[in-house]
Coordinates of C-alpha atoms in Angstrom, one line a residue:
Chain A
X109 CA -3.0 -125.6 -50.5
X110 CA -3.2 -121.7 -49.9
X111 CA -3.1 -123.0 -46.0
X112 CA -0.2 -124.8 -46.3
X113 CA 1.7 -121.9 -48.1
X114 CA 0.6 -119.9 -45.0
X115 CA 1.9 -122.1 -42.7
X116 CA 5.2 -122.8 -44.5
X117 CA 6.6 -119.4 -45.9
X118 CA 3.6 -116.9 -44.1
X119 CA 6.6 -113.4 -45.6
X120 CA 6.3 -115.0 -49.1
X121 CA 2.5 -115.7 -49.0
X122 CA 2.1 -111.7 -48.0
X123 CA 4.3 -110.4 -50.3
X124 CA 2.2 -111.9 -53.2
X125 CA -0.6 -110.3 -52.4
X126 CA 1.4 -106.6 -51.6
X127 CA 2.6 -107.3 -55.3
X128 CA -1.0 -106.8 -56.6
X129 CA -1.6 -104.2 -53.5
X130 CA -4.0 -105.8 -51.6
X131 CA -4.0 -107.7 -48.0
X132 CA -5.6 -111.3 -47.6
X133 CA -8.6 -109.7 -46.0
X134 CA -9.5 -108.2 -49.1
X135 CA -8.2 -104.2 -48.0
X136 CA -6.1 -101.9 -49.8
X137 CA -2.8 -100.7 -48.0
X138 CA -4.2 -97.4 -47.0
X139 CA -7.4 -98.5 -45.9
X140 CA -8.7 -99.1 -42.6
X141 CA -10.9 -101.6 -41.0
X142 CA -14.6 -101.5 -40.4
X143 CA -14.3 -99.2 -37.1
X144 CA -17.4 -99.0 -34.7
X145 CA -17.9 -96.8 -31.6
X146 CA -20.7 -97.7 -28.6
X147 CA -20.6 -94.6 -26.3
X148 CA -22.2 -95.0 -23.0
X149 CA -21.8 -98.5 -22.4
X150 CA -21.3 -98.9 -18.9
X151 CA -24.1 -97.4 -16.3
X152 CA -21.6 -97.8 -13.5
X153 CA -19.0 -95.6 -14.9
X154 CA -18.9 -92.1 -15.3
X155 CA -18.1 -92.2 -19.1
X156 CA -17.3 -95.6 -21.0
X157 CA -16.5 -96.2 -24.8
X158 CA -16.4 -99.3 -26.6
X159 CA -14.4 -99.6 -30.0
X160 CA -13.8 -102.1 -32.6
X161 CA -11.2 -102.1 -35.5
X162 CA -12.2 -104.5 -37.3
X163 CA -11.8 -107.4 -34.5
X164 CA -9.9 -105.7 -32.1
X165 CA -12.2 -104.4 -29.1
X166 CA -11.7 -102.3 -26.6
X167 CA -12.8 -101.0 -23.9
X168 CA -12.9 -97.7 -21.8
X169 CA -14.4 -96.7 -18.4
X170 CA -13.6 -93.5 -16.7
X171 CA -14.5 -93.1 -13.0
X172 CA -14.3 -89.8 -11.5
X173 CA -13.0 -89.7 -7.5
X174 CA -11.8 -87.1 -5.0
X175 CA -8.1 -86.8 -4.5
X176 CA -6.1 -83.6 -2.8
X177 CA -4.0 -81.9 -5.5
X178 CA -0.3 -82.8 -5.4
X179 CA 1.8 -80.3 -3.3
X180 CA 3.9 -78.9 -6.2
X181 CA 0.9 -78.2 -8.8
X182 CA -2.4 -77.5 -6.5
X183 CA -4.4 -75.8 -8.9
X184 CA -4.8 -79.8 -10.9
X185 CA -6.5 -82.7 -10.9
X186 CA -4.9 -86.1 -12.1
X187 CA -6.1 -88.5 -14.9
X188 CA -4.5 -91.8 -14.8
X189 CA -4.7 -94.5 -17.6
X190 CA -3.9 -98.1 -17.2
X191 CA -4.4 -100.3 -19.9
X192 CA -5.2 -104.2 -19.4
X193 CA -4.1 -106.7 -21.5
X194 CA -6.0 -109.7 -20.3
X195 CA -5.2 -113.3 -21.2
X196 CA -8.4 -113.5 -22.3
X197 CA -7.9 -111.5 -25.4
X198 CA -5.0 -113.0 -27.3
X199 CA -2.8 -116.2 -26.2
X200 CA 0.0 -114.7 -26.4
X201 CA -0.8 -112.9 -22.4
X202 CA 0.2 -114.4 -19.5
X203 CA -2.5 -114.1 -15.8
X204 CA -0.5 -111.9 -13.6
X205 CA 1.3 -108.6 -13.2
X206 CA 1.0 -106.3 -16.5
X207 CA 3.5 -107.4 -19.1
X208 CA 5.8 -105.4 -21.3
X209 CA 3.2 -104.9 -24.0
X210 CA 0.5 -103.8 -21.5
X211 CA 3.0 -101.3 -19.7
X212 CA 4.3 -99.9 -22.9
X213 CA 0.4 -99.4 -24.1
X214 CA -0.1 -97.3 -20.9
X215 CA 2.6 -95.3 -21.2
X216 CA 1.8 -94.6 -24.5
X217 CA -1.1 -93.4 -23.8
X218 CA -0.3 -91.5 -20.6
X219 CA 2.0 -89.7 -23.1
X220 CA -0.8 -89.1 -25.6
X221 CA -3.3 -87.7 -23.0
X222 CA -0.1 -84.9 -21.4
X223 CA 0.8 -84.1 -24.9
X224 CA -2.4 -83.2 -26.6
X225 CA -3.5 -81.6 -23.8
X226 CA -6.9 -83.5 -24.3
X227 CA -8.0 -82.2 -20.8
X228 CA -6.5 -79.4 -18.9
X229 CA -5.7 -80.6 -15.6
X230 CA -6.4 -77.0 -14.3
X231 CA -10.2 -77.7 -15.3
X232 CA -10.4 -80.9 -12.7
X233 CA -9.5 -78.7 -9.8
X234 CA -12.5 -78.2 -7.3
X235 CA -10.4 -76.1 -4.5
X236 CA -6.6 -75.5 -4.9
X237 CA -4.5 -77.2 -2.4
X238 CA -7.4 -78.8 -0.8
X239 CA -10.1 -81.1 -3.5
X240 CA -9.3 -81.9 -6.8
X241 CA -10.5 -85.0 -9.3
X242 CA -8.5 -88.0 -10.4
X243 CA -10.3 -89.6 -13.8
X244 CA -8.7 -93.5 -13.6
X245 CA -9.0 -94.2 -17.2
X246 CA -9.6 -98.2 -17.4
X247 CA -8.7 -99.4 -21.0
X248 CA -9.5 -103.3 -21.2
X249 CA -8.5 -105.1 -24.3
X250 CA -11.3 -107.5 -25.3
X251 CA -10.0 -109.0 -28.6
X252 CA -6.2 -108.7 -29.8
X253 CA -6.0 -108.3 -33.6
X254 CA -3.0 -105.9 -33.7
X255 CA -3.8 -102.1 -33.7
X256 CA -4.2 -101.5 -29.7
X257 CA -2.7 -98.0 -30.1
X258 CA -5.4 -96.4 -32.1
X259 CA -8.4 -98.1 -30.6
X260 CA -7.1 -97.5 -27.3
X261 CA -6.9 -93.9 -27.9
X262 CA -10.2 -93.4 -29.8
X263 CA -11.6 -95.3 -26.6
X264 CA -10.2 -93.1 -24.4
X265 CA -11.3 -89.8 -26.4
X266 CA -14.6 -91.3 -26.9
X267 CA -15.0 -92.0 -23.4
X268 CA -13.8 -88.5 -21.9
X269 CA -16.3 -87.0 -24.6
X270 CA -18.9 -89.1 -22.1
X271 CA -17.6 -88.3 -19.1
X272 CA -20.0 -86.0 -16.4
X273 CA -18.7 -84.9 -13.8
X274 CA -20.6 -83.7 -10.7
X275 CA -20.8 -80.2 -9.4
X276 CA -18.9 -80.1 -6.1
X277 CA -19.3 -77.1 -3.7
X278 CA -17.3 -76.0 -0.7
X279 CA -19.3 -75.6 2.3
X280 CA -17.5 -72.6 3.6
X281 CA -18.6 -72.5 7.5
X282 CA -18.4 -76.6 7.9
X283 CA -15.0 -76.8 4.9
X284 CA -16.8 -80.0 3.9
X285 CA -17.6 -80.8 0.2
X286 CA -22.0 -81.0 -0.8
X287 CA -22.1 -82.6 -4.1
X288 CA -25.1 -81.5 -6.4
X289 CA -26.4 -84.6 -7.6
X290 CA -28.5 -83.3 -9.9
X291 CA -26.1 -81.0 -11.9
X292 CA -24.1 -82.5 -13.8
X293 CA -21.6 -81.2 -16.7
X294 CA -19.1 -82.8 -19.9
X295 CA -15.6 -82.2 -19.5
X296 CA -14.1 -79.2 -21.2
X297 CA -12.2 -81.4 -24.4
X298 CA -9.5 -79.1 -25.7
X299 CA -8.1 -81.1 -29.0
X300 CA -9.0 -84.4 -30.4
X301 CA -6.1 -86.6 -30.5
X302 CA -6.2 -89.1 -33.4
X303 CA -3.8 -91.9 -33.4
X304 CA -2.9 -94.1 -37.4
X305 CA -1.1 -97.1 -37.2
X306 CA 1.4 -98.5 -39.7
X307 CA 3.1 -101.7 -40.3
X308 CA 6.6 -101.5 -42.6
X309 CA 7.2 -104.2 -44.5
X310 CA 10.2 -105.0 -46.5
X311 CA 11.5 -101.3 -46.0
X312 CA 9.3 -99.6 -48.4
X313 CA 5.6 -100.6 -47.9
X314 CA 3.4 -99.0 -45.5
X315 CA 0.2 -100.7 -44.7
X316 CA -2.6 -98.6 -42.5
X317 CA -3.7 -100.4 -39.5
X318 CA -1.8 -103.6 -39.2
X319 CA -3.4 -107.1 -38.2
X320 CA -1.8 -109.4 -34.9
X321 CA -0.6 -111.0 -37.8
X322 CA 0.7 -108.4 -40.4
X323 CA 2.2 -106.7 -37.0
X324 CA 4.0 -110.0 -36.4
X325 CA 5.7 -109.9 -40.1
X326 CA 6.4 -106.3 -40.1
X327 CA 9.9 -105.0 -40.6
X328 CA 8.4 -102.3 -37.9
X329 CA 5.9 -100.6 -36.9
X330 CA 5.2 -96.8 -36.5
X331 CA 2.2 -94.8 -34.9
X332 CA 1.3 -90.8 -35.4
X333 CA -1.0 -89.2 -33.8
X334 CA -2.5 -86.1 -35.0
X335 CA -4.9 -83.6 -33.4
X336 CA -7.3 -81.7 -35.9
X337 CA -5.5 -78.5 -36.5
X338 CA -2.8 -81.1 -37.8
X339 CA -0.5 -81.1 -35.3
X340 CA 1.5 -83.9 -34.0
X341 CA 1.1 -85.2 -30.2
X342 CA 3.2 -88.3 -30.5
X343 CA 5.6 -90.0 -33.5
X344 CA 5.8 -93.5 -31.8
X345 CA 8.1 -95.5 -33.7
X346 CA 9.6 -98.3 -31.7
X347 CA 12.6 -99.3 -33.4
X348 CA 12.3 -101.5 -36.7
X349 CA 13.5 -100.9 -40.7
X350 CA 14.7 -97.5 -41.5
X351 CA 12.2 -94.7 -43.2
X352 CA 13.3 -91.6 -44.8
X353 CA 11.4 -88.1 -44.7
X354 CA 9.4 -88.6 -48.2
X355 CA 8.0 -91.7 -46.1
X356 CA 6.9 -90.1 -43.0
X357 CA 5.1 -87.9 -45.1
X358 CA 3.1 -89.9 -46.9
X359 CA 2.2 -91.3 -43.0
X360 CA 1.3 -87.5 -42.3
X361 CA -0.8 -87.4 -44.9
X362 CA -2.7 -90.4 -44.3
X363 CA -2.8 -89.7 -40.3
X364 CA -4.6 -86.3 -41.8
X365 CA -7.7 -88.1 -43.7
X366 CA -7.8 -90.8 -40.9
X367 CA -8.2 -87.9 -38.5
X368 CA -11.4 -86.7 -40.3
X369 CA -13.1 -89.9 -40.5
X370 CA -12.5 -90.6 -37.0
X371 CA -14.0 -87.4 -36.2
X372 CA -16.8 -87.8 -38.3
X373 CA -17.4 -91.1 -36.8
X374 CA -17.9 -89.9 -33.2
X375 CA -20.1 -86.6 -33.8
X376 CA -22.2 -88.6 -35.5
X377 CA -22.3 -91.5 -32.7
X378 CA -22.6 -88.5 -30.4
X379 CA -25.4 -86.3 -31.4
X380 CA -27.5 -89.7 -32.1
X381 CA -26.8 -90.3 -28.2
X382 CA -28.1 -86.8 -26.6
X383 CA -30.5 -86.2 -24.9
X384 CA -29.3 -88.9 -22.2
Chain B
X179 CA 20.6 -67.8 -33.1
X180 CA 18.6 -69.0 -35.6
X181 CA 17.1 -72.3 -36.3
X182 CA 19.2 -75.3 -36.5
X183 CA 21.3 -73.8 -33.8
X184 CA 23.2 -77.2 -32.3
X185 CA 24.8 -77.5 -28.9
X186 CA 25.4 -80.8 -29.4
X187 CA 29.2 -80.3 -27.5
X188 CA 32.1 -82.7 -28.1
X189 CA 31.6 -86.0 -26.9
X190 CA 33.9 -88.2 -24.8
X191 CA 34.2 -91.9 -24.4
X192 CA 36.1 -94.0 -21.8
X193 CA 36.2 -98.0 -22.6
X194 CA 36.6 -100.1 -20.0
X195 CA 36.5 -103.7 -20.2
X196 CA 34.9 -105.2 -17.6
X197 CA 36.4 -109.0 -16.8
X198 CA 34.2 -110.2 -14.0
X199 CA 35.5 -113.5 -14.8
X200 CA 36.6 -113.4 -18.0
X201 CA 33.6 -115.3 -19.7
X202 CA 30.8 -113.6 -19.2
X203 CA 31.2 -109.9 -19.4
X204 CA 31.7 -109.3 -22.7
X205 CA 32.4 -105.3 -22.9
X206 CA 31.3 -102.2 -21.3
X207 CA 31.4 -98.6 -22.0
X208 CA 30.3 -95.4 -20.8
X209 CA 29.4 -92.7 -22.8
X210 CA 29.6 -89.3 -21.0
X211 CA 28.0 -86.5 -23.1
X212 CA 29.1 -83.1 -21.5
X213 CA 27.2 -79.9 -22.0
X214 CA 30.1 -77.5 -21.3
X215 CA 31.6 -76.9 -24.6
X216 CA 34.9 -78.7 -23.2
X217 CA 35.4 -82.5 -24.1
X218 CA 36.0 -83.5 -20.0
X219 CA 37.9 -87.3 -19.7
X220 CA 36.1 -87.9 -16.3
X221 CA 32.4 -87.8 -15.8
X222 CA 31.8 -84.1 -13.8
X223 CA 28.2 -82.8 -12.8
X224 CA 26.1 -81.5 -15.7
X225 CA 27.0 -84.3 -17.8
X226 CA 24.4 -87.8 -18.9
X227 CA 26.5 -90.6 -17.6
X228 CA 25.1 -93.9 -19.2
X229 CA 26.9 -97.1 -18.3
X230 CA 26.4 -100.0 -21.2
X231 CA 27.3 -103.7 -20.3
X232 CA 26.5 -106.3 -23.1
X233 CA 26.6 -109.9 -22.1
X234 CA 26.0 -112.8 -25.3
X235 CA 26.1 -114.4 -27.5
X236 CA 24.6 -116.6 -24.6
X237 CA 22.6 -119.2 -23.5
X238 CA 18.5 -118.4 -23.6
X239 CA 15.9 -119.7 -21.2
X240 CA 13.5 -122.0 -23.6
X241 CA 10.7 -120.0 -22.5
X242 CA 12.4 -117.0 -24.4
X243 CA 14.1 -118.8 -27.2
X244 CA 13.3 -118.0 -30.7
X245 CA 14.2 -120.7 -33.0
X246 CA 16.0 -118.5 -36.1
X247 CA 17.5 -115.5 -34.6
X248 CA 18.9 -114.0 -31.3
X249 CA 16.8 -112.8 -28.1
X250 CA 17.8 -109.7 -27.3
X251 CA 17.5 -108.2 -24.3
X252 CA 17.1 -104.8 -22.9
X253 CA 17.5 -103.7 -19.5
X254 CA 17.4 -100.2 -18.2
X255 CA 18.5 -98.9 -14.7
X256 CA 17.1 -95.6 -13.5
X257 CA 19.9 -93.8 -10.9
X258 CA 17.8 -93.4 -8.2
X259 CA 14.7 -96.4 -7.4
X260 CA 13.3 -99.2 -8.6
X261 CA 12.4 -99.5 -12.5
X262 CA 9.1 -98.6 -13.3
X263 CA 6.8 -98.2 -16.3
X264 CA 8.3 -94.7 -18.1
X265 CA 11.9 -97.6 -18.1
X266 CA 9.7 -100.3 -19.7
X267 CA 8.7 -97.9 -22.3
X268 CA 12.2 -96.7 -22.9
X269 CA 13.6 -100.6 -22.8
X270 CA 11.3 -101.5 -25.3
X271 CA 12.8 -98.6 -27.9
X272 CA 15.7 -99.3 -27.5
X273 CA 15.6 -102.8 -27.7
X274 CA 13.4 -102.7 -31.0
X275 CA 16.2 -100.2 -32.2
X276 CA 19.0 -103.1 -31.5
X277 CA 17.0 -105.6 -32.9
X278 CA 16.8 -103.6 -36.2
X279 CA 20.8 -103.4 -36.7
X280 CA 21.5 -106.4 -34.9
X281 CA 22.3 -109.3 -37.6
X282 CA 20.4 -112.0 -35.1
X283 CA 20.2 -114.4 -37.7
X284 CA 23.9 -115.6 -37.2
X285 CA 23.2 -116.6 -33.5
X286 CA 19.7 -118.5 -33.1
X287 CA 18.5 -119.4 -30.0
X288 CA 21.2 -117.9 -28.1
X289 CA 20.4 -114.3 -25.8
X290 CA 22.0 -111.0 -26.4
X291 CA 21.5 -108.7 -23.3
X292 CA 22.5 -105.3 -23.2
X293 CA 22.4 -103.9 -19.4
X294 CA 22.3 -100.0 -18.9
X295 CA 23.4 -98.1 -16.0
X296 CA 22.1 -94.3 -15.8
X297 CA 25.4 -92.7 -13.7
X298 CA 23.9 -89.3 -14.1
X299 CA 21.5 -87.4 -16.0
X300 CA 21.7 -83.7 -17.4
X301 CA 19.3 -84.1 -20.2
X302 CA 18.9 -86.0 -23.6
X303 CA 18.9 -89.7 -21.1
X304 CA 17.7 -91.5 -24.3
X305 CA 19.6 -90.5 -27.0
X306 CA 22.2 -91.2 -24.6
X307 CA 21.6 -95.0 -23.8
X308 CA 21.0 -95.6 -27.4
X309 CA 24.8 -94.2 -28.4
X310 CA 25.7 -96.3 -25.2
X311 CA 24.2 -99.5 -26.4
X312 CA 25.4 -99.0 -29.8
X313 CA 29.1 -98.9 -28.9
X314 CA 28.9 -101.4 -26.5
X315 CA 27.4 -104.0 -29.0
X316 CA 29.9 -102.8 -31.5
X317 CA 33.1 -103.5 -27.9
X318 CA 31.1 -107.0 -27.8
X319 CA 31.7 -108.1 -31.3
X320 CA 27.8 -109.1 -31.8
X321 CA 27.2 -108.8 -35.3
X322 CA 25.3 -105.4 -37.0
X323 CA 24.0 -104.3 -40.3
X324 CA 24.9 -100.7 -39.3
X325 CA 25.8 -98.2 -36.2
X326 CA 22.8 -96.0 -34.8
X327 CA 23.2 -92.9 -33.1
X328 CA 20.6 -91.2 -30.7
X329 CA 20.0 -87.2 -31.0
X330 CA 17.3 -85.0 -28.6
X331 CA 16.1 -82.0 -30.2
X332 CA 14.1 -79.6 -28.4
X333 CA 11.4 -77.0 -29.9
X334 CA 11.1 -73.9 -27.9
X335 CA 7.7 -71.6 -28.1
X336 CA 9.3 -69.3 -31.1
X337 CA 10.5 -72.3 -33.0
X338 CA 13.7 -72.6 -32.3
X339 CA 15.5 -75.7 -32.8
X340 CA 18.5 -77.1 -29.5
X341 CA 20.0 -80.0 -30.4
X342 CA 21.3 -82.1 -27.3
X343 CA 19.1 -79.8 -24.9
X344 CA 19.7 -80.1 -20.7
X345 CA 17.3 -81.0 -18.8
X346 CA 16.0 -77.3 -18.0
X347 CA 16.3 -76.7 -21.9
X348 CA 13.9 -80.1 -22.1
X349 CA 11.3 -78.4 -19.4
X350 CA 11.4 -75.1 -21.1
X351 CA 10.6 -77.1 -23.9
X352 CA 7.9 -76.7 -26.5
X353 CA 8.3 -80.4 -27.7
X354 CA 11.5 -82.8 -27.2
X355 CA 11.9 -85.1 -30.2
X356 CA 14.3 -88.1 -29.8
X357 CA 15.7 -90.1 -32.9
X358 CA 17.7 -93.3 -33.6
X359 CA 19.6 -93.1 -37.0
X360 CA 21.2 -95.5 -38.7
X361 CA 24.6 -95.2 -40.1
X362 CA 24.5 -95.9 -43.5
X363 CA 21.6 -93.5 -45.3
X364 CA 20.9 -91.7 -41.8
X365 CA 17.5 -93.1 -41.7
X366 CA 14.7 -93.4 -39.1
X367 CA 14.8 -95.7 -37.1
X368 CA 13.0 -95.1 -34.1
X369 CA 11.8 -92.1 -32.9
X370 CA 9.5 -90.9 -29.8
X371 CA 8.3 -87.0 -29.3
X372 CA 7.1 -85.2 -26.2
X373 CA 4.9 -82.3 -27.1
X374 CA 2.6 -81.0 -29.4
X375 CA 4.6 -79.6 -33.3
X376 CA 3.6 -79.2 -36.8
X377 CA 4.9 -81.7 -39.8
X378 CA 7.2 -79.6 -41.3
X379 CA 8.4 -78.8 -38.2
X380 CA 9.4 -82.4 -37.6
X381 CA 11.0 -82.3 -40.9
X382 CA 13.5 -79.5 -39.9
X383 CA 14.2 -81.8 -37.1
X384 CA 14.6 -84.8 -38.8
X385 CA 17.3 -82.7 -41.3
X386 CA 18.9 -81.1 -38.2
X387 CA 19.2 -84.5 -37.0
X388 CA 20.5 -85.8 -39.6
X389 CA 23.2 -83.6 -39.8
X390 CA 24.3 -84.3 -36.3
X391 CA 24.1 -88.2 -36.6
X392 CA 27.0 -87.6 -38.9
X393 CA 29.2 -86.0 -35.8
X394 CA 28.4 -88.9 -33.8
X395 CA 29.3 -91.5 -36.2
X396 CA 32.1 -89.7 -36.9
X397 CA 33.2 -89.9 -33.2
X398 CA 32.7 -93.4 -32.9
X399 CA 34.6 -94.0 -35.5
X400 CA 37.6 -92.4 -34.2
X401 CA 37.3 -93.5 -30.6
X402 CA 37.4 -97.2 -32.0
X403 CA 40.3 -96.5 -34.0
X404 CA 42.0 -94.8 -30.9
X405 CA 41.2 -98.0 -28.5
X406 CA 42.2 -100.5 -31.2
X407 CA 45.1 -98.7 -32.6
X408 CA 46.5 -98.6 -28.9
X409 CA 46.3 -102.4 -28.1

């Protein structure tokens, strides 16, 4: 009978449940689901993560190449994300060239990674005006449950944490690059860029870490992402119901404590990792 | 020049009805927002030229058709290439912007698409196209819950708050902060930030741009009472 409710009135059947503040699945509004990390994952890449929220999985690998420094900044490497939203993890994609939601993600996260400053670009340069690397950050969604924003970006912070890049020397007499093989060293991470979803519902309700489905019965969403000395990299808020400033704080504060679990999270997954 | 120092300069507005062929264009208007502290009645360089064409209530393709309210539609021309991702992103915000004002309910399964044109760009593009697409929704007659503006506010190193920065004051920039507010309790309604800032920071903002949504509004106001109270 609870089924056909569903089906029938799917705002009405939520809203009793936000009455007694809790979601179908059993979580409060402010509280996140289960959220795993599996550094490492991929031999083939140079770094790799692999999140889930709850059902949504994704996935990062980061390959390091050669590139020549572009001619107006030669002292910096490039890192370019792309994120991949596959048919295979939600119905609603289409095979074929990347569609709005895909796009949007990447820019998103393009945005995140130049605001933080999660990596200096300075830091990928091997010889200015002449060698630099490019990271191409691959962020594959596996499972859609709504949410892509924060696991994409704990992916990608999880995988840079990974990432080890080669020492590259150059050859003065022959100008040629001699890669060490055996050397290797992490990437210099400057902040930690934390990303908290929210879904507003009815105008006044903010629920932490939306579902495909609370996403789709949202009034709006709105994403923050916070770095740990608290400050903001990105207020995403793509259109939706109005909030006022007594709201947004309350998302702050949230995006605050979410930060120090995620951080938590990943020293731990971390220092269980090394030695490799 | 201390915080909440606004250059947000006086704002101009030419309608022009476009009639391709009578049915289809629906209205059009382009929103020049000068820097020089002179209103201007043509476009002249060092201004953000946005042109805003909406076309609908109109037929949808079934692929796109939503059974109880209106498709919108957003589509956003850069001046110079072809569209690429950065123009998704922006098309997306502004079209989830529309589709929060936008009373879509009293036209389902019909398309409402809202073309923009960027003439020229001095700075502040996307608070622009939003105060474009707002009017020229309000010139079509499609039915809103409210107006919404688009202020840019700019945080330099020391703190100090621009409001409607150029595009070297946008470079200079410690952060750029971009908001849509509506027009009946000024609140947020969409809202995307370049840079790194502090909360209370974006609270001062938020205030500042609060302040100057009620300029804007004010304008519109009185360049719709203008056009109407000429024909």
């Amino acid at each position: 009978m609870a089924a056909g409710f569903k089906t029938v009135e799917p705002l009405e059947y939520y809203r009793r449940f936000l009455k007694e503040n809790c979601r179908p699945d059993g979580r409060e509004l402010g509280e996140f689901r289960t959220t795993t990390v599996n550094i490492g994952y991929i031999s083939t890449a140079d770094g790799s993560a692999l999140v889930k929220l709850g059902n949504t999985t994704v996935i990062c690998g980061v390959k390091a190449e050669f590139a020549t420094p572009p001619t107006d900044a030669p002292d910096k490497g490039y890192i370019v994300p792309n994120v991949d939203l596959p048919p295979l993890c939600s119905s609603r994609f289409r095979a074929g060239p990347p569609g709005e939601e895909a796009q949007v993600t990447s820019q998103f996260i393009a945005d995140v990674i130049e605001n933080s400053q999660v990596i200096q670009k300075e830091d990928l340069c091997i010889s200015p005006g002449k060698l630099a690397w490019v990271l191409y950050c691959d962020l594959i969604c596996l499972d859609y449950d709504g949410n892509i924003l924060d696991a994409c970006t704990f992916a990608l912070l999880a995988a840079l944490k990974d990432v080890q890049l080669l020492e590259v020397t150059i050859n003065e007499e022959t100008a040629l690059a001699e890669v060490n093989l055996k050397k290797k060293s992490y990437l210099n991470i400057g902040t930690h860029p934390v990303a908290t979803s929210f879904a507003v519902f009815d105008d006044t309700l903010l629920l932490v870490d939306p579902t495909a489905e609370e996403e789709h019965l949202a009034a709006g969403t709105l994403t923050v992402v916070m770095d740990e000395k608290g400050r903001l990299c990105c207020l995403h808020k793509p259109g939706g119901s109005g909030l006022n400033g007594a709201k947004l704080q309350d998302c702050m504060s949230r995006a605050v404590t979410r930060h120090k679990e995620v951080k938590k999270l990943m020293e731990e997954v971390i220092k269980s990792m090394k030695p490799k | 020049m201390g915080p909440g120092e606004s250059n947000l300069g006086p704002l101009a507005l030419q309608a022009n009805i476009l009639t391709v062929n009578g049915k289809n264009a629906t209205g059009s208007l382009s929103l020049p927002t000068p820097v020089v502290a002179e209103a201007s009645p043509a476009v002249s360089p060092g201004d953000t030229s946005v042109l805003a064409g909406v076309y609908g209530p109109a037929e949808v393709k079934v692929s796109k058709e939503i059974f109880n309210k209106a498709t919108l539609e957003v589509i956003l021309r850069p001046k110079t290439g072809l569209p690429g991702v950065p123009e998704k992103s922006r098309e997306r915000l502004i079209r989830s912007t529309c589709e929060a004002v936008v009373l879509g309910a009293l036209h389902p399964r019909t398309s409402i698409t809202v073309v923009l044109q960027v003439v020229s760009d001095a700075g502040s593009l996307l608070a622009c196209c939003l105060n474009a697409a707002c009017m020229a929704l309000v010139d079509a007659g499609v039915p809103m819950r409210a107006l919404f503006c688009g202020v840019t506010c700019a945080l330099d190193s020391d703190g100090t708050l621009v409001l409607d920065p150029t595009t070297k004051q946008e470079k200079e920039a410690r952060a750029v902060l971009t908001f849509a507010l509506d027009s009946v309790e000024q609140k947020l309604l969409m809202s995307t930030t370049k840079g790194l800032y502090s909360d209370a920071e974006l609270q001062q903002c938020l205030a500042a741009a609060q302040a100057a949504a009620q300029h804007v509004f004010r304008f519109f106001r009185e360049s719709l009472q203008r056009r109407y109270s000429k024909s």
